[in-house]
Amino acid sequence: MNSLNKILYTLAIFALPLISFAQSAEDESPVANWQNLDLKSDGVFGISTERAYKEILKGKRSSPIIVAVIDGGIDTEHEDLKKVLWINQKEIPGNGIDDDKNGYIDDIHGWNFIGSPKANIHYDNMEVIRLINKLQPKYASALNSTPFTEEERKEFQTYKKLVTDYMAKLQSAQIGLQNTTMIKKYLDEILAKMGKDNPTADDFGDYKAANDVESQVVKFIKPELKKRDFKKFYDELKDGIKYYDTQVKYHLNVDFDPRKDSVGDDYANSNERYYGNNNVKGPDAEHGTHVAGIVGAIRSNDLGIKGVADNVKIMAIRTVPDGDERDKDVANSIRYAVDNGAKILNMSFGKAYAWDKKVVDEAVRHAISKGVLLVHAAGNDGKNTEKEDNFPNRLFSDSTGVTMGTAQGWIEVGASGWKNDEELVASFSNYGGKTVDVFAPGVKINSTMPGSTYKENDGTSMAAPVVSGLAAMIWSHYPHFTAVQIKDIIMNSVVKVDQKVKIKEEGDSKKVLLSEISVSGGIVNAYNALQLAEKTNSTARVKSK
């Protein structure tokens, strides 16, 4: 899930007196295509993609690499994507027959695991709600003094933690919805009195507030209009209302369950494989389309944007609703991608709780055994994932949570901005000295959106496909490398960061070295990676003689 723009957070906690925020780098705008530019020559902390193509890869041949975008859906008709989509050549489109006998009918560009021939899931709960509903019949009336077995006692403690977390999230969402709705109401009244639909900061400065609330709204809006025009501000306000309304109605609604009527699978059976439909776009393809464009939007068509990789086939797998993804669907998506030839899996999703970690672990093991590289977004909670759970992850666990191994072909990605200063790490990005491998551009990334449109988004969801694109870029030129070799090249070619960067830890701001909050201590870099790849390849040739 994308992080909300900081303005929405401000609006969500709006109260009297007004709470103000200092402007940060995330309020400004970078140059176009910044994620692919070079720090030294262009002045922004991109990954030097353009330099790599110009100075290293020009005139060199490559082989196509299949990248599976496991996400919320992709607009397969997008002008910048339709020519780079994976096509299942063994399947005859639209004949209603499973021609390749892989268990999925008419899977031309991929598969949708959150739908059926009857319907598609749009919204779903957060995992905390599903777990509460699972445990509530047994523990809702229990007390600390209730006699339990050791296993039941542990489960009861988990239930209490879930309920506490849920209540805090629900209260925050309800307050956010109430306050954003209130601000829009008063703002609309102010606009009507002004008689303007696109006022400036000066217009608000000249406005005579009718009451204290109007005065506070005006005081808040005036500095915001120095960073963006009013229409963009107003759209963000409406997005905020929609965001919190969705949380209250769906994500955090214990009575909402879309699964039975929309998918019709046996949800209790995590090993069930064959369900869903071939509608890989679904009802809301914004997130997945944006991610796909970052990986491999056509670089040579003079349209829209430039993806990182120039020789990819993007496999569309619809897995993530507006809400938390389900472990069964994630596991099946990984297996589908691997079994149908994907070499890189981009997973720009995550959650705080797991329903069935075992089934996901088994799918990840399957991917690793087939030489596939998994690239996962670290999450947008601004937390240390060494201390806070984030699923899925590279750790294989037994039923008690004890780690039983690690997925070596896994890259965990945090988000960075374009300025080489103390705000380099995005304020929303998760981090972890042992849990986050690298950082990559994830702030104000312009990419593809449904309807052949384009938009800037923030998130580790945007940083992960930068790395997936980089991996594809390397692998397409060195197809004999293993997944672990590709990972090692990416990790060992980062641009190290000397200065300290700001993070939030337990509510307090502090400055740390990037090496303290990531394994590699740097930002991925395509130019360095291609140089190291060629050196690795040359060394291997010498040794083979």
PDB file of C-alpha atoms in Angstrom, residues 132-374:
ATOM      1  CA  ILE A 132      -9.613 -11.404  15.220  1.00  0.00           C
ATOM      2  CA  ASN A 133     -12.634 -13.008  13.574  1.00  0.00           C
ATOM      3  CA  LYS A 134     -10.834 -16.340  13.628  1.00  0.00           C
ATOM      4  CA  LEU A 135      -9.958 -16.169  17.344  1.00  0.00           C
ATOM      5  CA  GLN A 136     -12.935 -14.238  18.694  1.00  0.00           C
ATOM      6  CA  PRO A 137     -15.344 -17.166  19.195  1.00  0.00           C
ATOM      7  CA  LYS A 138     -12.882 -18.802  21.567  1.00  0.00           C
ATOM      8  CA  TYR A 139     -11.374 -15.830  23.387  1.00  0.00           C
ATOM      9  CA  ALA A 140     -13.885 -12.930  23.330  1.00  0.00           C
ATOM     10  CA  SER A 141     -15.213 -13.842  26.789  1.00  0.00           C
ATOM     11  CA  ALA A 142     -11.962 -15.148  28.226  1.00  0.00           C
ATOM     12  CA  LEU A 143     -10.172 -13.543  31.171  1.00  0.00           C
ATOM     13  CA  ASN A 144      -6.562 -13.542  32.280  1.00  0.00           C
ATOM     14  CA  SER A 145      -7.643 -15.970  34.996  1.00  0.00           C
ATOM     15  CA  THR A 146      -9.259 -18.399  32.530  1.00  0.00           C
ATOM     16  CA  PRO A 147      -7.470 -21.796  32.671  1.00  0.00           C
ATOM     17  CA  PHE A 148      -5.607 -22.356  29.392  1.00  0.00           C
ATOM     18  CA  THR A 149      -3.040 -24.751  28.051  1.00  0.00           C
ATOM     19  CA  GLU A 150       0.333 -23.165  27.272  1.00  0.00           C
ATOM     20  CA  GLU A 151      -0.567 -22.982  23.576  1.00  0.00           C
ATOM     21  CA  GLU A 152      -3.982 -21.471  24.316  1.00  0.00           C
ATOM     22  CA  ARG A 153      -2.447 -18.929  26.681  1.00  0.00           C
ATOM     23  CA  LYS A 154      -0.099 -17.791  23.916  1.00  0.00           C
ATOM     24  CA  GLU A 155      -2.986 -17.574  21.470  1.00  0.00           C
ATOM     25  CA  PHE A 156      -5.059 -15.583  23.976  1.00  0.00           C
ATOM     26  CA  GLN A 157      -2.236 -13.074  24.403  1.00  0.00           C
ATOM     27  CA  THR A 158      -2.035 -12.769  20.616  1.00  0.00           C
ATOM     28  CA  TYR A 159      -5.786 -12.142  20.475  1.00  0.00           C
ATOM     29  CA  LYS A 160      -5.556  -9.319  23.035  1.00  0.00           C
ATOM     30  CA  LYS A 161      -2.707  -7.717  21.076  1.00  0.00           C
ATOM     31  CA  LEU A 162      -4.736  -7.941  17.862  1.00  0.00           C
ATOM     32  CA  VAL A 163      -7.762  -6.286  19.458  1.00  0.00           C
ATOM     33  CA  THR A 164      -5.622  -3.472  20.901  1.00  0.00           C
ATOM     34  CA  ASP A 165      -4.008  -2.868  17.515  1.00  0.00           C
ATOM     35  CA  TYR A 166      -7.371  -2.965  15.759  1.00  0.00           C
ATOM     36  CA  MET A 167      -8.998  -0.484  18.141  1.00  0.00           C
ATOM     37  CA  ALA A 168      -6.108   1.971  17.714  1.00  0.00           C
ATOM     38  CA  LYS A 169      -6.264   1.700  13.924  1.00  0.00           C
ATOM     39  CA  LEU A 170     -10.037   2.068  13.851  1.00  0.00           C
ATOM     40  CA  GLN A 171      -9.985   5.120  16.100  1.00  0.00           C
ATOM     41  CA  SER A 172      -7.293   6.737  13.940  1.00  0.00           C
ATOM     42  CA  ALA A 173      -9.271   6.032  10.767  1.00  0.00           C
ATOM     43  CA  GLN A 174     -12.516   7.355  12.249  1.00  0.00           C
ATOM     44  CA  ILE A 175     -10.816  10.553  13.418  1.00  0.00           C
ATOM     45  CA  GLY A 176      -9.090  10.897  10.062  1.00  0.00           C
ATOM     46  CA  LEU A 177     -12.390  10.526   8.213  1.00  0.00           C
ATOM     47  CA  GLN A 178     -14.177  12.953  10.540  1.00  0.00           C
ATOM     48  CA  ASN A 179     -11.498  15.631  10.266  1.00  0.00           C
ATOM     49  CA  THR A 180     -10.825  15.420   6.535  1.00  0.00           C
ATOM     50  CA  THR A 181     -14.570  15.518   5.886  1.00  0.00           C
ATOM     51  CA  MET A 182     -14.923  18.520   8.181  1.00  0.00           C
ATOM     52  CA  ILE A 183     -12.103  20.402   6.471  1.00  0.00           C
ATOM     53  CA  LYS A 184     -13.578  19.774   3.031  1.00  0.00           C
ATOM     54  CA  LYS A 185     -16.980  20.996   4.252  1.00  0.00           C
ATOM     55  CA  TYR A 186     -15.586  24.299   5.510  1.00  0.00           C
ATOM     56  CA  LEU A 187     -13.283  24.644   2.505  1.00  0.00           C
ATOM     57  CA  ASP A 188     -16.210  24.201   0.115  1.00  0.00           C
ATOM     58  CA  GLU A 189     -18.096  26.919   1.993  1.00  0.00           C
ATOM     59  CA  ILE A 190     -15.087  29.233   1.694  1.00  0.00           C
ATOM     60  CA  LEU A 191     -14.796  28.536  -2.054  1.00  0.00           C
ATOM     61  CA  ALA A 192     -18.479  29.313  -2.544  1.00  0.00           C
ATOM     62  CA  LYS A 193     -18.054  32.669  -0.776  1.00  0.00           C
ATOM     63  CA  MET A 194     -14.922  33.437  -2.829  1.00  0.00           C
ATOM     64  CA  GLY A 195     -16.616  32.509  -6.073  1.00  0.00           C
ATOM     65  CA  LYS A 196     -13.406  30.851  -7.288  1.00  0.00           C
ATOM     66  CA  ASP A 197     -12.634  27.216  -8.050  1.00  0.00           C
ATOM     67  CA  ASN A 198      -8.845  27.575  -8.285  1.00  0.00           C
ATOM     68  CA  PRO A 199      -7.827  30.203  -5.701  1.00  0.00           C
ATOM     69  CA  THR A 200      -4.252  31.192  -4.917  1.00  0.00           C
ATOM     70  CA  ALA A 201      -2.487  31.683  -1.603  1.00  0.00           C
ATOM     71  CA  ASP A 202      -3.099  35.432  -2.031  1.00  0.00           C
ATOM     72  CA  ASP A 203      -6.830  34.814  -2.439  1.00  0.00           C
ATOM     73  CA  PHE A 204      -6.870  33.011   0.900  1.00  0.00           C
ATOM     74  CA  GLY A 205      -4.798  35.818   2.398  1.00  0.00           C
ATOM     75  CA  ASP A 206      -7.466  38.343   1.370  1.00  0.00           C
ATOM     76  CA  TYR A 207     -10.322  36.171   2.629  1.00  0.00           C
ATOM     77  CA  LYS A 208     -12.097  37.311   5.799  1.00  0.00           C
ATOM     78  CA  ALA A 209     -12.858  34.208   7.871  1.00  0.00           C
ATOM     79  CA  ALA A 210     -16.374  33.971   9.297  1.00  0.00           C
ATOM     80  CA  ASN A 211     -15.371  31.930  12.364  1.00  0.00           C
ATOM     81  CA  ASP A 212     -12.425  30.322  14.135  1.00  0.00           C
ATOM     82  CA  VAL A 213     -12.595  27.067  12.144  1.00  0.00           C
ATOM     83  CA  GLU A 214     -12.534  28.921   8.815  1.00  0.00           C
ATOM     84  CA  SER A 215      -9.583  30.909  10.129  1.00  0.00           C
ATOM     85  CA  GLN A 216      -7.681  27.720  10.958  1.00  0.00           C
ATOM     86  CA  VAL A 217      -8.451  26.203   7.543  1.00  0.00           C
ATOM     87  CA  VAL A 218      -7.148  29.323   5.819  1.00  0.00           C
ATOM     88  CA  LYS A 219      -3.982  29.367   7.947  1.00  0.00           C
ATOM     89  CA  PHE A 220      -3.329  25.762   7.027  1.00  0.00           C
ATOM     90  CA  ILE A 221      -3.970  26.123   3.299  1.00  0.00           C
ATOM     91  CA  LYS A 222      -1.928  29.258   2.588  1.00  0.00           C
ATOM     92  CA  PRO A 223       1.561  27.705   3.059  1.00  0.00           C
ATOM     93  CA  GLU A 224       0.439  24.513   1.326  1.00  0.00           C
ATOM     94  CA  LEU A 225      -0.378  26.492  -1.822  1.00  0.00           C
ATOM     95  CA  LYS A 226       3.237  27.622  -1.994  1.00  0.00           C
ATOM     96  CA  LYS A 227       4.172  23.975  -2.639  1.00  0.00           C
ATOM     97  CA  ARG A 228       1.349  22.954  -5.019  1.00  0.00           C
ATOM     98  CA  ASP A 229      -1.557  24.526  -6.858  1.00  0.00           C
ATOM     99  CA  PHE A 230      -5.003  24.462  -5.297  1.00  0.00           C
ATOM    100  CA  LYS A 231      -6.461  21.793  -7.564  1.00  0.00           C
ATOM    101  CA  LYS A 232      -3.712  19.349  -6.606  1.00  0.00           C
ATOM    102  CA  PHE A 233      -4.204  20.197  -2.935  1.00  0.00           C
ATOM    103  CA  TYR A 234      -7.968  19.679  -3.275  1.00  0.00           C
ATOM    104  CA  ASP A 235      -7.477  16.331  -5.046  1.00  0.00           C
ATOM    105  CA  GLU A 236      -5.200  15.211  -2.207  1.00  0.00           C
ATOM    106  CA  LEU A 237      -7.842  16.218   0.310  1.00  0.00           C
ATOM    107  CA  LYS A 238     -10.454  14.145  -1.533  1.00  0.00           C
ATOM    108  CA  ASP A 239      -7.997  11.250  -1.711  1.00  0.00           C
ATOM    109  CA  GLY A 240      -7.612  11.511   2.054  1.00  0.00           C
ATOM    110  CA  ILE A 241     -11.353  11.262   2.606  1.00  0.00           C
ATOM    111  CA  LYS A 242     -11.518   8.263   0.283  1.00  0.00           C
ATOM    112  CA  TYR A 243      -8.580   6.614   2.057  1.00  0.00           C
ATOM    113  CA  TYR A 244     -10.066   6.874   5.540  1.00  0.00           C
ATOM    114  CA  ASP A 245     -13.569   6.028   4.345  1.00  0.00           C
ATOM    115  CA  THR A 246     -12.199   2.828   2.785  1.00  0.00           C
ATOM    116  CA  GLN A 247     -10.443   1.943   6.025  1.00  0.00           C
ATOM    117  CA  VAL A 248     -13.617   2.328   8.055  1.00  0.00           C
ATOM    118  CA  LYS A 249     -15.940   0.607   5.570  1.00  0.00           C
ATOM    119  CA  TYR A 250     -13.709  -2.250   4.486  1.00  0.00           C
ATOM    120  CA  HIS A 251     -10.191  -2.589   5.895  1.00  0.00           C
ATOM    121  CA  LEU A 252     -11.235  -2.357   9.550  1.00  0.00           C
ATOM    122  CA  ASN A 253     -14.822  -3.605   9.321  1.00  0.00           C
ATOM    123  CA  VAL A 254     -15.179  -6.884  11.241  1.00  0.00           C
ATOM    124  CA  ASP A 255     -18.475  -7.608   9.455  1.00  0.00           C
ATOM    125  CA  PHE A 256     -17.070  -7.257   5.929  1.00  0.00           C
ATOM    126  CA  ASP A 257     -15.896 -10.432   4.135  1.00  0.00           C
ATOM    127  CA  PRO A 258     -15.792 -10.342   0.321  1.00  0.00           C
ATOM    128  CA  ARG A 259     -14.120 -13.701  -0.159  1.00  0.00           C
ATOM    129  CA  LYS A 260     -16.961 -16.189  -0.334  1.00  0.00           C
ATOM    130  CA  ASP A 261     -19.065 -14.479  -2.978  1.00  0.00           C
ATOM    131  CA  SER A 262     -16.186 -13.081  -5.055  1.00  0.00           C
ATOM    132  CA  VAL A 263     -13.760 -16.003  -5.308  1.00  0.00           C
ATOM    133  CA  GLY A 264     -15.652 -19.108  -4.239  1.00  0.00           C
ATOM    134  CA  ASP A 265     -12.570 -21.115  -3.312  1.00  0.00           C
ATOM    135  CA  ASP A 266     -12.206 -23.294  -0.231  1.00  0.00           C
ATOM    136  CA  TYR A 267     -10.411 -20.647   1.791  1.00  0.00           C
ATOM    137  CA  ALA A 268      -9.679 -23.090   4.618  1.00  0.00           C
ATOM    138  CA  ASN A 269      -7.556 -25.116   2.202  1.00  0.00           C
ATOM    139  CA  SER A 270      -4.307 -23.193   1.770  1.00  0.00           C
ATOM    140  CA  ASN A 271      -3.012 -25.824  -0.653  1.00  0.00           C
ATOM    141  CA  GLU A 272      -5.804 -25.247  -3.172  1.00  0.00           C
ATOM    142  CA  ARG A 273      -4.203 -23.997  -6.372  1.00  0.00           C
ATOM    143  CA  TYR A 274      -6.704 -23.607  -9.163  1.00  0.00           C
ATOM    144  CA  TYR A 275      -9.182 -20.763  -8.755  1.00  0.00           C
ATOM    145  CA  GLY A 276      -9.489 -17.179 -10.002  1.00  0.00           C
ATOM    146  CA  ASN A 277      -9.841 -15.781 -13.531  1.00  0.00           C
ATOM    147  CA  ASN A 278      -7.765 -14.255 -16.319  1.00  0.00           C
ATOM    148  CA  ASN A 279      -8.805 -10.638 -15.686  1.00  0.00           C
ATOM    149  CA  VAL A 280      -5.377  -9.281 -14.698  1.00  0.00           C
ATOM    150  CA  LYS A 281      -6.559  -5.671 -14.655  1.00  0.00           C
ATOM    151  CA  GLY A 282      -9.412  -5.972 -12.162  1.00  0.00           C
ATOM    152  CA  PRO A 283     -11.403  -3.037 -10.731  1.00  0.00           C
ATOM    153  CA  ASP A 284      -8.403  -1.024  -9.482  1.00  0.00           C
ATOM    154  CA  ALA A 285      -5.150  -1.364 -11.426  1.00  0.00           C
ATOM    155  CA  GLU A 286      -3.503   1.893 -10.365  1.00  0.00           C
ATOM    156  CA  HIS A 287      -0.850   0.465  -8.051  1.00  0.00           C
ATOM    157  CA  GLY A 288       0.169  -2.473 -10.225  1.00  0.00           C
ATOM    158  CA  THR A 289       0.245  -0.408 -13.407  1.00  0.00           C
ATOM    159  CA  HIS A 290       2.482   2.160 -11.709  1.00  0.00           C
ATOM    160  CA  VAL A 291       4.835  -0.562 -10.486  1.00  0.00           C
ATOM    161  CA  ALA A 292       4.997  -2.224 -13.914  1.00  0.00           C
ATOM    162  CA  GLY A 293       5.968   1.028 -15.594  1.00  0.00           C
ATOM    163  CA  ILE A 294       8.878   1.582 -13.237  1.00  0.00           C
ATOM    164  CA  VAL A 295      10.215  -1.856 -14.097  1.00  0.00           C
ATOM    165  CA  GLY A 296       9.932  -1.742 -17.845  1.00  0.00           C
ATOM    166  CA  ALA A 297       7.879   0.990 -19.524  1.00  0.00           C
ATOM    167  CA  ILE A 298       9.096   1.225 -23.114  1.00  0.00           C
ATOM    168  CA  ARG A 299      12.211   3.370 -23.260  1.00  0.00           C
ATOM    169  CA  SER A 300      12.280   4.091 -26.994  1.00  0.00           C
ATOM    170  CA  ASN A 301       8.748   5.181 -27.909  1.00  0.00           C
ATOM    171  CA  ASP A 302       8.910   8.881 -26.937  1.00  0.00           C
ATOM    172  CA  LEU A 303       5.822   8.368 -24.772  1.00  0.00           C
ATOM    173  CA  GLY A 304       5.337   8.869 -21.062  1.00  0.00           C
ATOM    174  CA  ILE A 305       8.246   7.545 -19.048  1.00  0.00           C
ATOM    175  CA  LYS A 306      11.294   5.307 -19.273  1.00  0.00           C
ATOM    176  CA  GLY A 307      11.359   2.089 -17.299  1.00  0.00           C
ATOM    177  CA  VAL A 308      14.637   0.838 -15.850  1.00  0.00           C
ATOM    178  CA  ALA A 309      14.896  -2.336 -17.956  1.00  0.00           C
ATOM    179  CA  ASP A 310      14.761  -2.285 -21.754  1.00  0.00           C
ATOM    180  CA  ASN A 311      14.257  -5.979 -22.498  1.00  0.00           C
ATOM    181  CA  VAL A 312      11.598  -7.393 -20.190  1.00  0.00           C
ATOM    182  CA  LYS A 313       8.355  -9.255 -20.471  1.00  0.00           C
ATOM    183  CA  ILE A 314       6.025  -8.253 -17.650  1.00  0.00           C
ATOM    184  CA  MET A 315       3.790 -11.012 -16.300  1.00  0.00           C
ATOM    185  CA  ALA A 316       0.692  -9.621 -14.601  1.00  0.00           C
ATOM    186  CA  ILE A 317      -0.497 -11.460 -11.483  1.00  0.00           C
ATOM    187  CA  ARG A 318      -3.392  -9.929  -9.584  1.00  0.00           C
ATOM    188  CA  THR A 319      -3.073 -10.772  -5.895  1.00  0.00           C
ATOM    189  CA  VAL A 320      -3.400  -7.604  -3.831  1.00  0.00           C
ATOM    190  CA  PRO A 321      -6.826  -6.028  -3.162  1.00  0.00           C
ATOM    191  CA  ASP A 322      -7.473  -2.641  -1.622  1.00  0.00           C
ATOM    192  CA  GLY A 323      -6.677  -4.055   1.809  1.00  0.00           C
ATOM    193  CA  ASP A 324      -4.269  -6.765   2.951  1.00  0.00           C
ATOM    194  CA  GLU A 325      -3.346  -9.561   0.569  1.00  0.00           C
ATOM    195  CA  ARG A 326      -4.068 -13.128   1.693  1.00  0.00           C
ATOM    196  CA  ASP A 327      -1.273 -15.663   2.201  1.00  0.00           C
ATOM    197  CA  LYS A 328      -2.943 -18.352   0.100  1.00  0.00           C
ATOM    198  CA  ASP A 329      -3.119 -15.992  -2.877  1.00  0.00           C
ATOM    199  CA  VAL A 330       0.472 -14.815  -2.392  1.00  0.00           C
ATOM    200  CA  ALA A 331       1.735 -18.410  -2.315  1.00  0.00           C
ATOM    201  CA  ASN A 332      -0.214 -19.331  -5.445  1.00  0.00           C
ATOM    202  CA  SER A 333       0.966 -16.199  -7.244  1.00  0.00           C
ATOM    203  CA  ILE A 334       4.591 -17.021  -6.512  1.00  0.00           C
ATOM    204  CA  ARG A 335       4.127 -20.584  -7.752  1.00  0.00           C
ATOM    205  CA  TYR A 336       2.276 -19.471 -10.883  1.00  0.00           C
ATOM    206  CA  ALA A 337       5.007 -16.956 -11.746  1.00  0.00           C
ATOM    207  CA  VAL A 338       7.814 -19.448 -11.206  1.00  0.00           C
ATOM    208  CA  ASP A 339       6.128 -22.311 -13.049  1.00  0.00           C
ATOM    209  CA  ASN A 340       5.418 -20.092 -16.041  1.00  0.00           C
ATOM    210  CA  GLY A 341       8.955 -18.825 -16.516  1.00  0.00           C
ATOM    211  CA  ALA A 342       9.360 -15.649 -14.454  1.00  0.00           C
ATOM    212  CA  LYS A 343      12.932 -15.053 -13.281  1.00  0.00           C
ATOM    213  CA  ILE A 344      12.215 -11.999 -11.105  1.00  0.00           C
ATOM    214  CA  LEU A 345       9.217 -11.530  -8.816  1.00  0.00           C
ATOM    215  CA  ASN A 346       8.374  -7.969  -7.806  1.00  0.00           C
ATOM    216  CA  MET A 347       6.348  -7.916  -4.584  1.00  0.00           C
ATOM    217  CA  SER A 348       5.319  -4.374  -3.663  1.00  0.00           C
ATOM    218  CA  PHE A 349       3.046  -5.331  -0.796  1.00  0.00           C
ATOM    219  CA  GLY A 350       3.267  -6.310   2.843  1.00  0.00           C
ATOM    220  CA  LYS A 351       1.431  -6.495   6.162  1.00  0.00           C
ATOM    221  CA  ALA A 352       2.013  -6.703   9.888  1.00  0.00           C
ATOM    222  CA  TYR A 353       0.432 -10.121  10.454  1.00  0.00           C
ATOM    223  CA  ALA A 354       0.453 -13.499   8.711  1.00  0.00           C
ATOM    224  CA  TRP A 355      -2.451 -15.932   8.437  1.00  0.00           C
ATOM    225  CA  ASP A 356      -0.485 -18.882   7.092  1.00  0.00           C
ATOM    226  CA  LYS A 357       3.230 -18.106   6.857  1.00  0.00           C
ATOM    227  CA  LYS A 358       4.020 -21.749   6.170  1.00  0.00           C
ATOM    228  CA  VAL A 359       2.264 -21.836   2.802  1.00  0.00           C
ATOM    229  CA  VAL A 360       4.093 -18.668   1.699  1.00  0.00           C
ATOM    230  CA  ASP A 361       7.419 -20.040   2.940  1.00  0.00           C
ATOM    231  CA  GLU A 362       6.881 -23.195   0.897  1.00  0.00           C
ATOM    232  CA  ALA A 363       6.191 -21.135  -2.220  1.00  0.00           C
ATOM    233  CA  VAL A 364       9.293 -19.020  -1.604  1.00  0.00           C
ATOM    234  CA  ARG A 365      11.370 -22.201  -1.213  1.00  0.00           C
ATOM    235  CA  HIS A 366       9.946 -23.369  -4.546  1.00  0.00           C
ATOM    236  CA  ALA A 367      11.004 -20.085  -6.175  1.00  0.00           C
ATOM    237  CA  ILE A 368      14.489 -20.265  -4.719  1.00  0.00           C
ATOM    238  CA  SER A 369      14.889 -23.889  -5.886  1.00  0.00           C
ATOM    239  CA  LYS A 370      14.093 -22.758  -9.432  1.00  0.00           C
ATOM    240  CA  GLY A 371      16.685 -19.982  -9.396  1.00  0.00           C
ATOM    241  CA  VAL A 372      14.227 -17.094  -9.133  1.00  0.00           C
ATOM    242  CA  LEU A 373      15.014 -13.716  -7.550  1.00  0.00           C
ATOM    243  CA  LEU A 374      12.391 -12.209  -5.211  1.00  0.00           C
TER     244      LEU A 374
END
